[in-house]
PDB file of C-alpha atoms and ligand atoms in Angstrom:
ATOM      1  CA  UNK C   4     171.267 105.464  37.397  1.00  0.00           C
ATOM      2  CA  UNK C   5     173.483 107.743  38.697  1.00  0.00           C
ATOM      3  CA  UNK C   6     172.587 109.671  42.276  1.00  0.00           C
ATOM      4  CA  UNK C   7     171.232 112.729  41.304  1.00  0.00           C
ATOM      5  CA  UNK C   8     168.552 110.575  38.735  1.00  0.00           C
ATOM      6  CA  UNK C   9     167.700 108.463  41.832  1.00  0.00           C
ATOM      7  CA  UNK C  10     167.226 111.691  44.180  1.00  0.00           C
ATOM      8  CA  UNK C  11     165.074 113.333  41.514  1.00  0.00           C
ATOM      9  CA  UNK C  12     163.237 110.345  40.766  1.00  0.00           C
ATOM     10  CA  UNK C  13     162.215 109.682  43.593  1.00  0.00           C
ATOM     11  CA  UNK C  14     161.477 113.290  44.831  1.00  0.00           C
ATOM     12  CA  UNK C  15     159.628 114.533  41.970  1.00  0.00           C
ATOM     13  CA  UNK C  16     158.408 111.288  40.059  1.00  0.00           C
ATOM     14  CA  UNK C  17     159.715 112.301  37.168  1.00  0.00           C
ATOM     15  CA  UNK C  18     163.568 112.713  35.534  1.00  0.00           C
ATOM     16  CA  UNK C  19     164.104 113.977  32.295  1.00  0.00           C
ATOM     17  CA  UNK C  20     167.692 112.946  30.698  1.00  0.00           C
ATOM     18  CA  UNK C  21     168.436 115.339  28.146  1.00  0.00           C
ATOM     19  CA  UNK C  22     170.674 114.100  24.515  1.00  0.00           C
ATOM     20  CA  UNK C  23     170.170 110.576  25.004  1.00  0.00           C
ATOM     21  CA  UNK C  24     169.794 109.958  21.453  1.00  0.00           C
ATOM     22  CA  UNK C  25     171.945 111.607  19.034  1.00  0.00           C
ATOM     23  CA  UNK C  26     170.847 114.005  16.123  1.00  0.00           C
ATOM     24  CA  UNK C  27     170.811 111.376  13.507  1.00  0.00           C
ATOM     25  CA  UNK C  28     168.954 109.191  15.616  1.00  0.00           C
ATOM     26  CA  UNK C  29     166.215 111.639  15.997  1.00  0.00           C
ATOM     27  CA  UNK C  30     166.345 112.708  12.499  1.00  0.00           C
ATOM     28  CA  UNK C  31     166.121 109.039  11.817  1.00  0.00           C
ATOM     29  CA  UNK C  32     162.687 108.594  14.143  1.00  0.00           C
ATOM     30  CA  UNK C  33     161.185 111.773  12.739  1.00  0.00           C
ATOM     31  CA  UNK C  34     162.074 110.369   8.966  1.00  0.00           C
ATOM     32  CA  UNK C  35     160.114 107.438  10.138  1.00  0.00           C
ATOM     33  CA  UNK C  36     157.258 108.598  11.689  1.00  0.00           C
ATOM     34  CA  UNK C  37     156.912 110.704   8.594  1.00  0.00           C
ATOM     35  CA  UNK C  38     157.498 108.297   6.014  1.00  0.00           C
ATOM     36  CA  UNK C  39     154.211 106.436   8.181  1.00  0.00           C
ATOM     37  CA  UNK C  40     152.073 109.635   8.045  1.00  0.00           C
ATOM     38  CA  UNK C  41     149.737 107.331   7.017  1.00  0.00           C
ATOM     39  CA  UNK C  42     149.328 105.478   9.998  1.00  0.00           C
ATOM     40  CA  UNK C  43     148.170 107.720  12.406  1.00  0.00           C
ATOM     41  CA  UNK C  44     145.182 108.797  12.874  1.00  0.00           C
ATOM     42  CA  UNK C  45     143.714 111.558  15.571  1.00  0.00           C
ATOM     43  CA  UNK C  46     142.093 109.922  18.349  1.00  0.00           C
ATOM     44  CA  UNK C  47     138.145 111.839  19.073  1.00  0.00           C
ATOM     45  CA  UNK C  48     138.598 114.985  21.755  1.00  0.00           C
ATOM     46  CA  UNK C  49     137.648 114.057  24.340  1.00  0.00           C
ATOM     47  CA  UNK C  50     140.582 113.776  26.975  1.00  0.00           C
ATOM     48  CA  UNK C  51     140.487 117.588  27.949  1.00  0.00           C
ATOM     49  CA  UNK C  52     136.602 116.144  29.140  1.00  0.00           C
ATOM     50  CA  UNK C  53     135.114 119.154  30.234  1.00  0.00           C
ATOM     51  CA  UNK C  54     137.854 121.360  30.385  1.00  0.00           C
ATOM     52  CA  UNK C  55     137.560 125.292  28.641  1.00  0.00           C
ATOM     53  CA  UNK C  56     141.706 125.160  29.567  1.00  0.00           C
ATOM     54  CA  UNK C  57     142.437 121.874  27.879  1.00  0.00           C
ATOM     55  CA  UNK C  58     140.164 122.081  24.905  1.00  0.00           C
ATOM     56  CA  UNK C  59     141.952 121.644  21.753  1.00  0.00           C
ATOM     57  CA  UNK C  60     140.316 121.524  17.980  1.00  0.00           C
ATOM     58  CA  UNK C  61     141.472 118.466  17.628  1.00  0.00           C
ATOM     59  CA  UNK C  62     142.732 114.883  19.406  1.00  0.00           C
ATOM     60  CA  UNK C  63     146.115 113.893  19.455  1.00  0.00           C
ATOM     61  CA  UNK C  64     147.511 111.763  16.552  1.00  0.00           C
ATOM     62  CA  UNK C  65     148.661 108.552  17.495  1.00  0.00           C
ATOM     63  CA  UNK C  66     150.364 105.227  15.486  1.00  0.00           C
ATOM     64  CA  UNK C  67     147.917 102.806  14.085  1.00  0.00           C
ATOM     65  CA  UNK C  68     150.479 100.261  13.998  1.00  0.00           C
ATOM     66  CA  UNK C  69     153.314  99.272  16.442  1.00  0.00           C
ATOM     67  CA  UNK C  70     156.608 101.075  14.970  1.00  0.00           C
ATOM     68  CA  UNK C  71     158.590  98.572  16.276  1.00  0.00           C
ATOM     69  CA  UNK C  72     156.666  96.224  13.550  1.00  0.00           C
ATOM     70  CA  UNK C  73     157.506  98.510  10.538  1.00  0.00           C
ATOM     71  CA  UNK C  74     159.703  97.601   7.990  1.00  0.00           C
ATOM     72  CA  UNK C  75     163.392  97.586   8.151  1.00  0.00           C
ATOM     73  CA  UNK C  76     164.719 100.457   8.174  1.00  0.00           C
ATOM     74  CA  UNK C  77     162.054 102.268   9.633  1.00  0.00           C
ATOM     75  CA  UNK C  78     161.390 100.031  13.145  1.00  0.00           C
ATOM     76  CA  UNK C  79     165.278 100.553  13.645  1.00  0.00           C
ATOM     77  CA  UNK C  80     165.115 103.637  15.725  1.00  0.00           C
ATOM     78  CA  UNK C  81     162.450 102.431  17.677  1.00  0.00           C
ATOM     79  CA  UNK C  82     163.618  99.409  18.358  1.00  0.00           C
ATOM     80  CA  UNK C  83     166.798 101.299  19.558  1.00  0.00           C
ATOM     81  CA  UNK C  84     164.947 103.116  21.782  1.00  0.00           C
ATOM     82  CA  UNK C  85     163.016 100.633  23.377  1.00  0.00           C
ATOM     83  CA  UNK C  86     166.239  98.514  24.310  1.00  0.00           C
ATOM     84  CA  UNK C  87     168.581 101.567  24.979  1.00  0.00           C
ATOM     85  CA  UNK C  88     170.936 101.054  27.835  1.00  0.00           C
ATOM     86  CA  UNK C  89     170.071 104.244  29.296  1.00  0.00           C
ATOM     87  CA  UNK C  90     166.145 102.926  29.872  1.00  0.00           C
ATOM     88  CA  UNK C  91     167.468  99.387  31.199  1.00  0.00           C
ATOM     89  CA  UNK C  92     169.536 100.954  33.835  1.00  0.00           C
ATOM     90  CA  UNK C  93     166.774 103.479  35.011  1.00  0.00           C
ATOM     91  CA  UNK C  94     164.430 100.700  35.338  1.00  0.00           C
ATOM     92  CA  UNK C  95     166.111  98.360  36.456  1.00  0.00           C
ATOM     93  CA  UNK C  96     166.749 100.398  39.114  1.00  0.00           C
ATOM     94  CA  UNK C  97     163.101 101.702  39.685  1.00  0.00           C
ATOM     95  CA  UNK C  98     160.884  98.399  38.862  1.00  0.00           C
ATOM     96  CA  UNK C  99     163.573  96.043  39.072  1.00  0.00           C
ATOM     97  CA  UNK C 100     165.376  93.071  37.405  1.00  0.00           C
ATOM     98  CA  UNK C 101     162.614  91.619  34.786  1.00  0.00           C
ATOM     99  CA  UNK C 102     160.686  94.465  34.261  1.00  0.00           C
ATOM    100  CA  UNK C 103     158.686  94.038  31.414  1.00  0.00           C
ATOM    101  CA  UNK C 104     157.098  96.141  28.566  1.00  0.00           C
ATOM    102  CA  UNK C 105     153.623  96.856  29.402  1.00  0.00           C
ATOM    103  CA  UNK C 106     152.253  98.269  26.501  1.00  0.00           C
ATOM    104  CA  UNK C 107     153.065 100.400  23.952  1.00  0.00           C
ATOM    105  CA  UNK C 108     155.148 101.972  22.139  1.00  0.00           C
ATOM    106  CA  UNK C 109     152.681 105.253  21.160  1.00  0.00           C
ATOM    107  CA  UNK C 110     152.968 107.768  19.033  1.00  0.00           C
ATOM    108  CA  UNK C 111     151.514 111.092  20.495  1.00  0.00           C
ATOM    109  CA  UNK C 112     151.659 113.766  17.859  1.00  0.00           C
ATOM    110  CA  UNK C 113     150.893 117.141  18.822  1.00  0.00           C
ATOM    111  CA  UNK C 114     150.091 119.673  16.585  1.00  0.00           C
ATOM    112  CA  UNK C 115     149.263 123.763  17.247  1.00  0.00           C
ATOM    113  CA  UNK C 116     145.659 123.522  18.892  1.00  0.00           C
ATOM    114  CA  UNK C 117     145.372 119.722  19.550  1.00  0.00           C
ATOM    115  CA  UNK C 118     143.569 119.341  22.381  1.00  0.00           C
ATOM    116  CA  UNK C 119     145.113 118.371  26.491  1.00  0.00           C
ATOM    117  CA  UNK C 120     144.104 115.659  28.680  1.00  0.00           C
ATOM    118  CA  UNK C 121     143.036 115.899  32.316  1.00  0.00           C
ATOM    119  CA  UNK C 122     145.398 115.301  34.954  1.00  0.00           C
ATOM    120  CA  UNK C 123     144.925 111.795  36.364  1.00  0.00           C
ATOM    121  CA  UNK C 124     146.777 109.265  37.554  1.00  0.00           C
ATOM    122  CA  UNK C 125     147.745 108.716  41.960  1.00  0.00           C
ATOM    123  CA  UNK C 126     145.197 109.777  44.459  1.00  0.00           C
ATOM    124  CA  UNK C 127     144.084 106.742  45.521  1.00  0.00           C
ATOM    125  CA  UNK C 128     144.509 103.361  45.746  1.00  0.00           C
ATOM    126  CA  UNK C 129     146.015 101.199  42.814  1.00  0.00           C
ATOM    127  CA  UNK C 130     148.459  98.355  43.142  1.00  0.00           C
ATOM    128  CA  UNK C 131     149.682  98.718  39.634  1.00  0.00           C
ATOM    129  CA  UNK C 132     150.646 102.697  40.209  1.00  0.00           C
ATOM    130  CA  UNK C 133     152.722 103.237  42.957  1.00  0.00           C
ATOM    131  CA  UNK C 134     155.970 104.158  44.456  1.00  0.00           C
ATOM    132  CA  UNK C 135     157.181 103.294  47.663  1.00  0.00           C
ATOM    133  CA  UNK C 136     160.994 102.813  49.313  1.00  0.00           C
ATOM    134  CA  UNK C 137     162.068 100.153  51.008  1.00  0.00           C
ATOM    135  CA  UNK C 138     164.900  98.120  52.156  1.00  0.00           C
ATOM    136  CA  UNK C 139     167.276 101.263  50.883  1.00  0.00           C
ATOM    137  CA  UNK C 140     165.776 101.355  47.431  1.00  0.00           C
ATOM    138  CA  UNK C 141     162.636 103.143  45.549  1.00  0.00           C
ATOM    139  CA  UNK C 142     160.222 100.616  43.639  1.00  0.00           C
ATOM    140  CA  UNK C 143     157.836 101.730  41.415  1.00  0.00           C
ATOM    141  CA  UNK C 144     154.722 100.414  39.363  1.00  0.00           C
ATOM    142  CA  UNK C 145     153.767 101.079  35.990  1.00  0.00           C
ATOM    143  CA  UNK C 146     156.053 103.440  34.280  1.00  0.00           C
ATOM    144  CA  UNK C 147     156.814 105.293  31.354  1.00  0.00           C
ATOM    145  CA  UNK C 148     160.157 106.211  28.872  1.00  0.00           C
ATOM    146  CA  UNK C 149     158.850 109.205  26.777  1.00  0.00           C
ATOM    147  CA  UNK C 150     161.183 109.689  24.218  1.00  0.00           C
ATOM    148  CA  UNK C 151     160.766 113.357  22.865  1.00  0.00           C
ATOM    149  CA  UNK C 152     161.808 113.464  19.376  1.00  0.00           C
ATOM    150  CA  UNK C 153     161.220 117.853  18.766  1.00  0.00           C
ATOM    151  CA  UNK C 154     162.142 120.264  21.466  1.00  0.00           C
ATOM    152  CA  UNK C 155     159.584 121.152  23.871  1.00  0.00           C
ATOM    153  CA  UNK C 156     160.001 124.614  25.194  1.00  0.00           C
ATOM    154  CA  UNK C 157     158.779 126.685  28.161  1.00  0.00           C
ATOM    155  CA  UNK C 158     154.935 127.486  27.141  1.00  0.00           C
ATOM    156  CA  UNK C 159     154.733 124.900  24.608  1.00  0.00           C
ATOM    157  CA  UNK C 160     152.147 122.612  26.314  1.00  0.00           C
ATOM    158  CA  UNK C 161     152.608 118.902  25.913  1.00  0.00           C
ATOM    159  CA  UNK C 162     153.337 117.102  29.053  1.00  0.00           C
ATOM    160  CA  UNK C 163     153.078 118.472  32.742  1.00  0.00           C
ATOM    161  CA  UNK C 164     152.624 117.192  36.134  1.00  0.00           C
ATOM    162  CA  UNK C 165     152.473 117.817  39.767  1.00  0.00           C
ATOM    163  CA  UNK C 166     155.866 117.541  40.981  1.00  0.00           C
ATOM    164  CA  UNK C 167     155.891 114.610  43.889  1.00  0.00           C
ATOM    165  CA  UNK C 168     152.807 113.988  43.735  1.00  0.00           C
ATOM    166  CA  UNK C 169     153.612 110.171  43.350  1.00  0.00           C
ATOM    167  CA  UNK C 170     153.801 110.342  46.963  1.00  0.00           C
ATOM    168  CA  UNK C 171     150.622 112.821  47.956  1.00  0.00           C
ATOM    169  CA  UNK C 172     147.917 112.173  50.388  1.00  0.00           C
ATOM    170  CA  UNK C 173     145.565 114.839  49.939  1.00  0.00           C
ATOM    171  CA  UNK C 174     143.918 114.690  46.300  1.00  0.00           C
ATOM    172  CA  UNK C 175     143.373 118.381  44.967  1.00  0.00           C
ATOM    173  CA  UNK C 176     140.414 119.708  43.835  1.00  0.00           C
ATOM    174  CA  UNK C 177     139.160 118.268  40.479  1.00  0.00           C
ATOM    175  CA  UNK C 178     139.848 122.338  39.024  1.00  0.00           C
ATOM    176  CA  UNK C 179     143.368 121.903  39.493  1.00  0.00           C
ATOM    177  CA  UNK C 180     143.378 118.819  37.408  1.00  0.00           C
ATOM    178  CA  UNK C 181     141.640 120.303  35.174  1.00  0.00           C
ATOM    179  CA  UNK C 182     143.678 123.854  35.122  1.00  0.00           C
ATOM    180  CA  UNK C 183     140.953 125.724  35.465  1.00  0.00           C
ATOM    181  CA  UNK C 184     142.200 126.893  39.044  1.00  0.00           C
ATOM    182  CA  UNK C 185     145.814 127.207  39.903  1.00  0.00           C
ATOM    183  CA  UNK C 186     147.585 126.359  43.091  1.00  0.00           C
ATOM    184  CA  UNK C 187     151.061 126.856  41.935  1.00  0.00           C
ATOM    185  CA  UNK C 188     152.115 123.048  42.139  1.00  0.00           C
ATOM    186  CA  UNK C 189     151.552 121.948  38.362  1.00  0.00           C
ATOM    187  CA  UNK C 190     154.764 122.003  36.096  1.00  0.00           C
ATOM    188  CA  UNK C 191     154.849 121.820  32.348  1.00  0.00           C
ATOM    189  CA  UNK C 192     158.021 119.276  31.770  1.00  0.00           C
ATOM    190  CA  UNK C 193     160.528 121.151  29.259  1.00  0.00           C
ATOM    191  CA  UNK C 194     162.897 118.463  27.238  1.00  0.00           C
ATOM    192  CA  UNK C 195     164.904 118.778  23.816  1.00  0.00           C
ATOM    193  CA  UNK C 196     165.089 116.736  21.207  1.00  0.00           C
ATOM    194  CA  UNK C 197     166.689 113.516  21.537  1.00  0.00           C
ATOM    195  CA  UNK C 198     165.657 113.653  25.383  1.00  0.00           C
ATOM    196  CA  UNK C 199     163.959 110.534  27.684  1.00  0.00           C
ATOM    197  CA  UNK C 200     161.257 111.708  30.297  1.00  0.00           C
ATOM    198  CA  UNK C 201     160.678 108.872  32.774  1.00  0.00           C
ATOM    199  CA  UNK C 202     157.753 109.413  34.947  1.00  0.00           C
ATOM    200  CA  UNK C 203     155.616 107.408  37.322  1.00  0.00           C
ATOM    201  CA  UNK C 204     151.701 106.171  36.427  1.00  0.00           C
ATOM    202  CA  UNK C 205     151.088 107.442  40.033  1.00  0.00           C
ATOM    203  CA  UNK C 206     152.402 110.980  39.563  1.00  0.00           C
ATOM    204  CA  UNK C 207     149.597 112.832  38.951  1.00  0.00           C
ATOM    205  CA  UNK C 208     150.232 114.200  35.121  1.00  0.00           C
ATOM    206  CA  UNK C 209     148.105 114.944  31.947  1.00  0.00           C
ATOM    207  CA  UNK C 210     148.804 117.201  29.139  1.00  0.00           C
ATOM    208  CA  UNK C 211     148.388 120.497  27.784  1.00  0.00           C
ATOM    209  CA  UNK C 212     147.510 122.035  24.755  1.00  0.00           C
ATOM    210  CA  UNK C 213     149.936 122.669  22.438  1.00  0.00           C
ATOM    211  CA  UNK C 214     151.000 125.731  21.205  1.00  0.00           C
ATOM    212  CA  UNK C 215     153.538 126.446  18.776  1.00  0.00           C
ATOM    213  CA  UNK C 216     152.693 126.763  15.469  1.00  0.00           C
ATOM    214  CA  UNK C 217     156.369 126.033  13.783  1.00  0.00           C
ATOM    215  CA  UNK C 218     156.939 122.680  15.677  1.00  0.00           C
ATOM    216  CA  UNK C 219     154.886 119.555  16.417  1.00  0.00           C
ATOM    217  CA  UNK C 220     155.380 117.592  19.476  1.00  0.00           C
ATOM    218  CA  UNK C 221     156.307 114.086  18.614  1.00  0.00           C
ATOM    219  CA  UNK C 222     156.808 111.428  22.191  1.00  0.00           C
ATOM    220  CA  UNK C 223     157.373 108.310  21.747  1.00  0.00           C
ATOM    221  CA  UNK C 224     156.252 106.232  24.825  1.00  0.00           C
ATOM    222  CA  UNK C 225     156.790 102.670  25.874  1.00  0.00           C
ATOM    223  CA  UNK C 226     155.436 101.714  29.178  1.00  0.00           C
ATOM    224  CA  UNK C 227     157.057  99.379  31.455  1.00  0.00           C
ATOM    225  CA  UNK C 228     156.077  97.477  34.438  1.00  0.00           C
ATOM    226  CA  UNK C 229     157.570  95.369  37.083  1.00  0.00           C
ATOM    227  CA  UNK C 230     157.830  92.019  35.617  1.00  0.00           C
ATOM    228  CA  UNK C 231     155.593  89.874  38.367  1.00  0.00           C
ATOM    229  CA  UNK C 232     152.739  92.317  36.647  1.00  0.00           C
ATOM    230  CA  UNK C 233     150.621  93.835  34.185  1.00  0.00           C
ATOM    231  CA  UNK C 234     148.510  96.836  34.217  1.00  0.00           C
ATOM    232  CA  UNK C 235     147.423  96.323  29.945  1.00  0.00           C
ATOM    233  CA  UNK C 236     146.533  93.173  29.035  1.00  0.00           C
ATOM    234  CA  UNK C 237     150.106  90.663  28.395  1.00  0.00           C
ATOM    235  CA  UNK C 238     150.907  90.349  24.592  1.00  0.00           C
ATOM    236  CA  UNK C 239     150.860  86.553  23.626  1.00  0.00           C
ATOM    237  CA  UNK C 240     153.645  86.829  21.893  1.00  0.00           C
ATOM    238  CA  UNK C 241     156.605  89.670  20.195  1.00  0.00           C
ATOM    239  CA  UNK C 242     155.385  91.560  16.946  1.00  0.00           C
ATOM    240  CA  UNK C 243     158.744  91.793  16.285  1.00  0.00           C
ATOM    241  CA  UNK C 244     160.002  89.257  13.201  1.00  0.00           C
ATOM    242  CA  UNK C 245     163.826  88.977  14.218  1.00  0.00           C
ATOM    243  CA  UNK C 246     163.805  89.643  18.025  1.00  0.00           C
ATOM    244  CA  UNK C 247     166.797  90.658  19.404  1.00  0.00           C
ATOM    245  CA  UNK C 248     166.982  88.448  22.923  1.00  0.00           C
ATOM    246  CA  UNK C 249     166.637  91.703  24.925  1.00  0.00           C
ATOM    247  CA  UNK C 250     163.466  92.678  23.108  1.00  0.00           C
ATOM    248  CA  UNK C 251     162.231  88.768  23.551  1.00  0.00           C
ATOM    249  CA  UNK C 252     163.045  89.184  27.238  1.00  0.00           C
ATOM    250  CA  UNK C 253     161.083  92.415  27.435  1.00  0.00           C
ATOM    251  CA  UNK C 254     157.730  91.333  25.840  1.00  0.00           C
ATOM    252  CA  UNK C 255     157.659  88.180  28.926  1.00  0.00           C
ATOM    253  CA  UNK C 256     154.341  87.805  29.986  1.00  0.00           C
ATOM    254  CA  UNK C 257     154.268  88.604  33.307  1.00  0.00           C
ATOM    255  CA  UNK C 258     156.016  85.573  36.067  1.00  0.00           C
ATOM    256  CA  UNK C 259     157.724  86.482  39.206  1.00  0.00           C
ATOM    257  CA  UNK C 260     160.154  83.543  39.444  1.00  0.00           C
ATOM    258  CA  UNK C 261     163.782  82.952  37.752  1.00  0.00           C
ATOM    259  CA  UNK C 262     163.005  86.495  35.345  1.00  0.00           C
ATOM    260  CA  UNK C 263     166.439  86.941  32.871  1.00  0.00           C
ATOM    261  CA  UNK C 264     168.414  90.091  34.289  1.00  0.00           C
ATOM    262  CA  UNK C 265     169.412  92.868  31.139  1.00  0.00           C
ATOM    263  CA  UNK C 266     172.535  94.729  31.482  1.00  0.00           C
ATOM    264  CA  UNK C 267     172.156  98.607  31.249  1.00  0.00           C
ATOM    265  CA  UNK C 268     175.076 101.530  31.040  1.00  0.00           C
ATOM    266  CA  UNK C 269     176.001 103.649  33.586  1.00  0.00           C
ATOM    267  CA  UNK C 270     176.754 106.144  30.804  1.00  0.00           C
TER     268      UNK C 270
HETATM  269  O1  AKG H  11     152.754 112.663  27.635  1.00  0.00           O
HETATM  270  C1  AKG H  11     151.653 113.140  27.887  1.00  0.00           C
HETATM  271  O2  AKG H  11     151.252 114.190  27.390  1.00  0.00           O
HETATM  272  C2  AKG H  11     150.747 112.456  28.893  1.00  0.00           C
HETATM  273  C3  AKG H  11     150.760 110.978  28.798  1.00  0.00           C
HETATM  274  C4  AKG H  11     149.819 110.333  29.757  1.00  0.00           C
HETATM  275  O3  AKG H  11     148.952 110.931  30.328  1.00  0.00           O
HETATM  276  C5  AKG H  11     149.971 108.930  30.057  1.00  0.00           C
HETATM  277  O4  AKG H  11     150.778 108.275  29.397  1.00  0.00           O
HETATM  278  O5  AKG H  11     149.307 108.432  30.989  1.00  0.00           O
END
């Protein structure tokens, strides 16, 4: 993680790298989510709660099955994604050596009308969320690596956030979270294809409808956690039939001491 990643990371709570995956590999992950149409399944609405700004026809889509369990060749991008060098080195960096994967990876498929979700997330107490900096270094809580595999333009909807908010005191009024007033201070996140938005469980974020009609949005996330702890409950054991040793390392349960350290890319 280079210095501008770590200044933005820590000042906003979020850091979008753009072209991490190449156009093949994103063709690849879009040929395999479609090839598993089958497999997802919109959730109920529900997540806008309340919300006349966030209600959507529908729920999001989202995986029935863990992609990185499909059959070869359609776990492969995936499974690239969820060891890539670029998401070791940024989190290494931000949870540590031995973070783990929490839980995931999700499918959220947007499609024109599907419904937001309420901001949430920070704003008050929650050992598993946080951010703090100490002894010369940021270290973070739960996580996230949302790999965005169509573009996501200005006005699209999809995902958005309060900028720093990771590090707020005051909560704002429940309105803002749910868009129905605005105090200039939330920020729909703009990414292409191919790009990685990290963000931090204890930004305050959610999601907004989405809007195009010639495009879905398609995010992959996996959610990571320093590896002393767990904020979903600890899988017994890898899904994965041929783990690589990286992916063993990264499905751990959750220990504190003597955690194997991966390598990431300074690319
Ligand atoms: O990516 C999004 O639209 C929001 C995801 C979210 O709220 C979460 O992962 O907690």
């Amino acid at each position: 993680m280079n210095d501008k990643e770590k200044f933005l990371f820590d000042l906003n709570g979020y850091l979008v790298l753009e072209n991490v995956l190449t156009t093949d590999e994103v063709t690849a992950a879009n040929g395999a989510i479609e090839h598993h149409a089958d497999r997802i399944s919109n959730r109920e609405p529900g997540l806008a709660e309340d919300s006349a700004r966030l209600k959507g026809a529908q729920g999001r889509g989202e995986f029935q099955q863990n992609p990185l369990t499909f059959e070869p060749p359609w776990c492969d991008p995936f499974r690239r994604m969820f060891t890539h060098p670029r998401v070791i080195d940024v989190f290494n960096e931000i949870l540590g050596t031995g973070f783990r994967l929490d839980h995931g990876p999700g499918l959220i498929r947007m499609q024109h009308g599907t419904e937001g979700h309420r901001l949430h997330g920070g704003m008050s107490f929650d050992p598993s969320q946080y951010h703090t900096f100490q002894h010369g270094r940021m270290q973070a809580g739960l996580c996230v690596a949302a790999w965005q595999l169509t573009d996501v333009r200005p006005g699209d909807g999809g995902f958005a956030c309060i900028p720093g908010s990771h590090k707020a005191n005051y909560r704002p009024a429940i309105e803002v979270l749910r868009l129905e007033q605005d105090w200039g201070c939330v920020h729909q996140v703009v990414a292409g294809a191919g790009s990685v938005v990290f963000f931090n469980e204890a930004l305050v974020h959610g999601t907004l409808p989405w809007q195009p009609t010639d495009r879905e949005r398609r995010s992959i996330l996996f959610k990571f956690s320093p590896g002393f702890m767990a904020w979903g409950s600890a899988p017994q054991q890898c899904p994965i039939t041929d783990p690589t040793h990286e992916e063993q390392v990264l499905y751990a349960p959750p220990h504190r001491p003597g955690r194997t350290e991966l390598t990431g890319s300074q690319q």
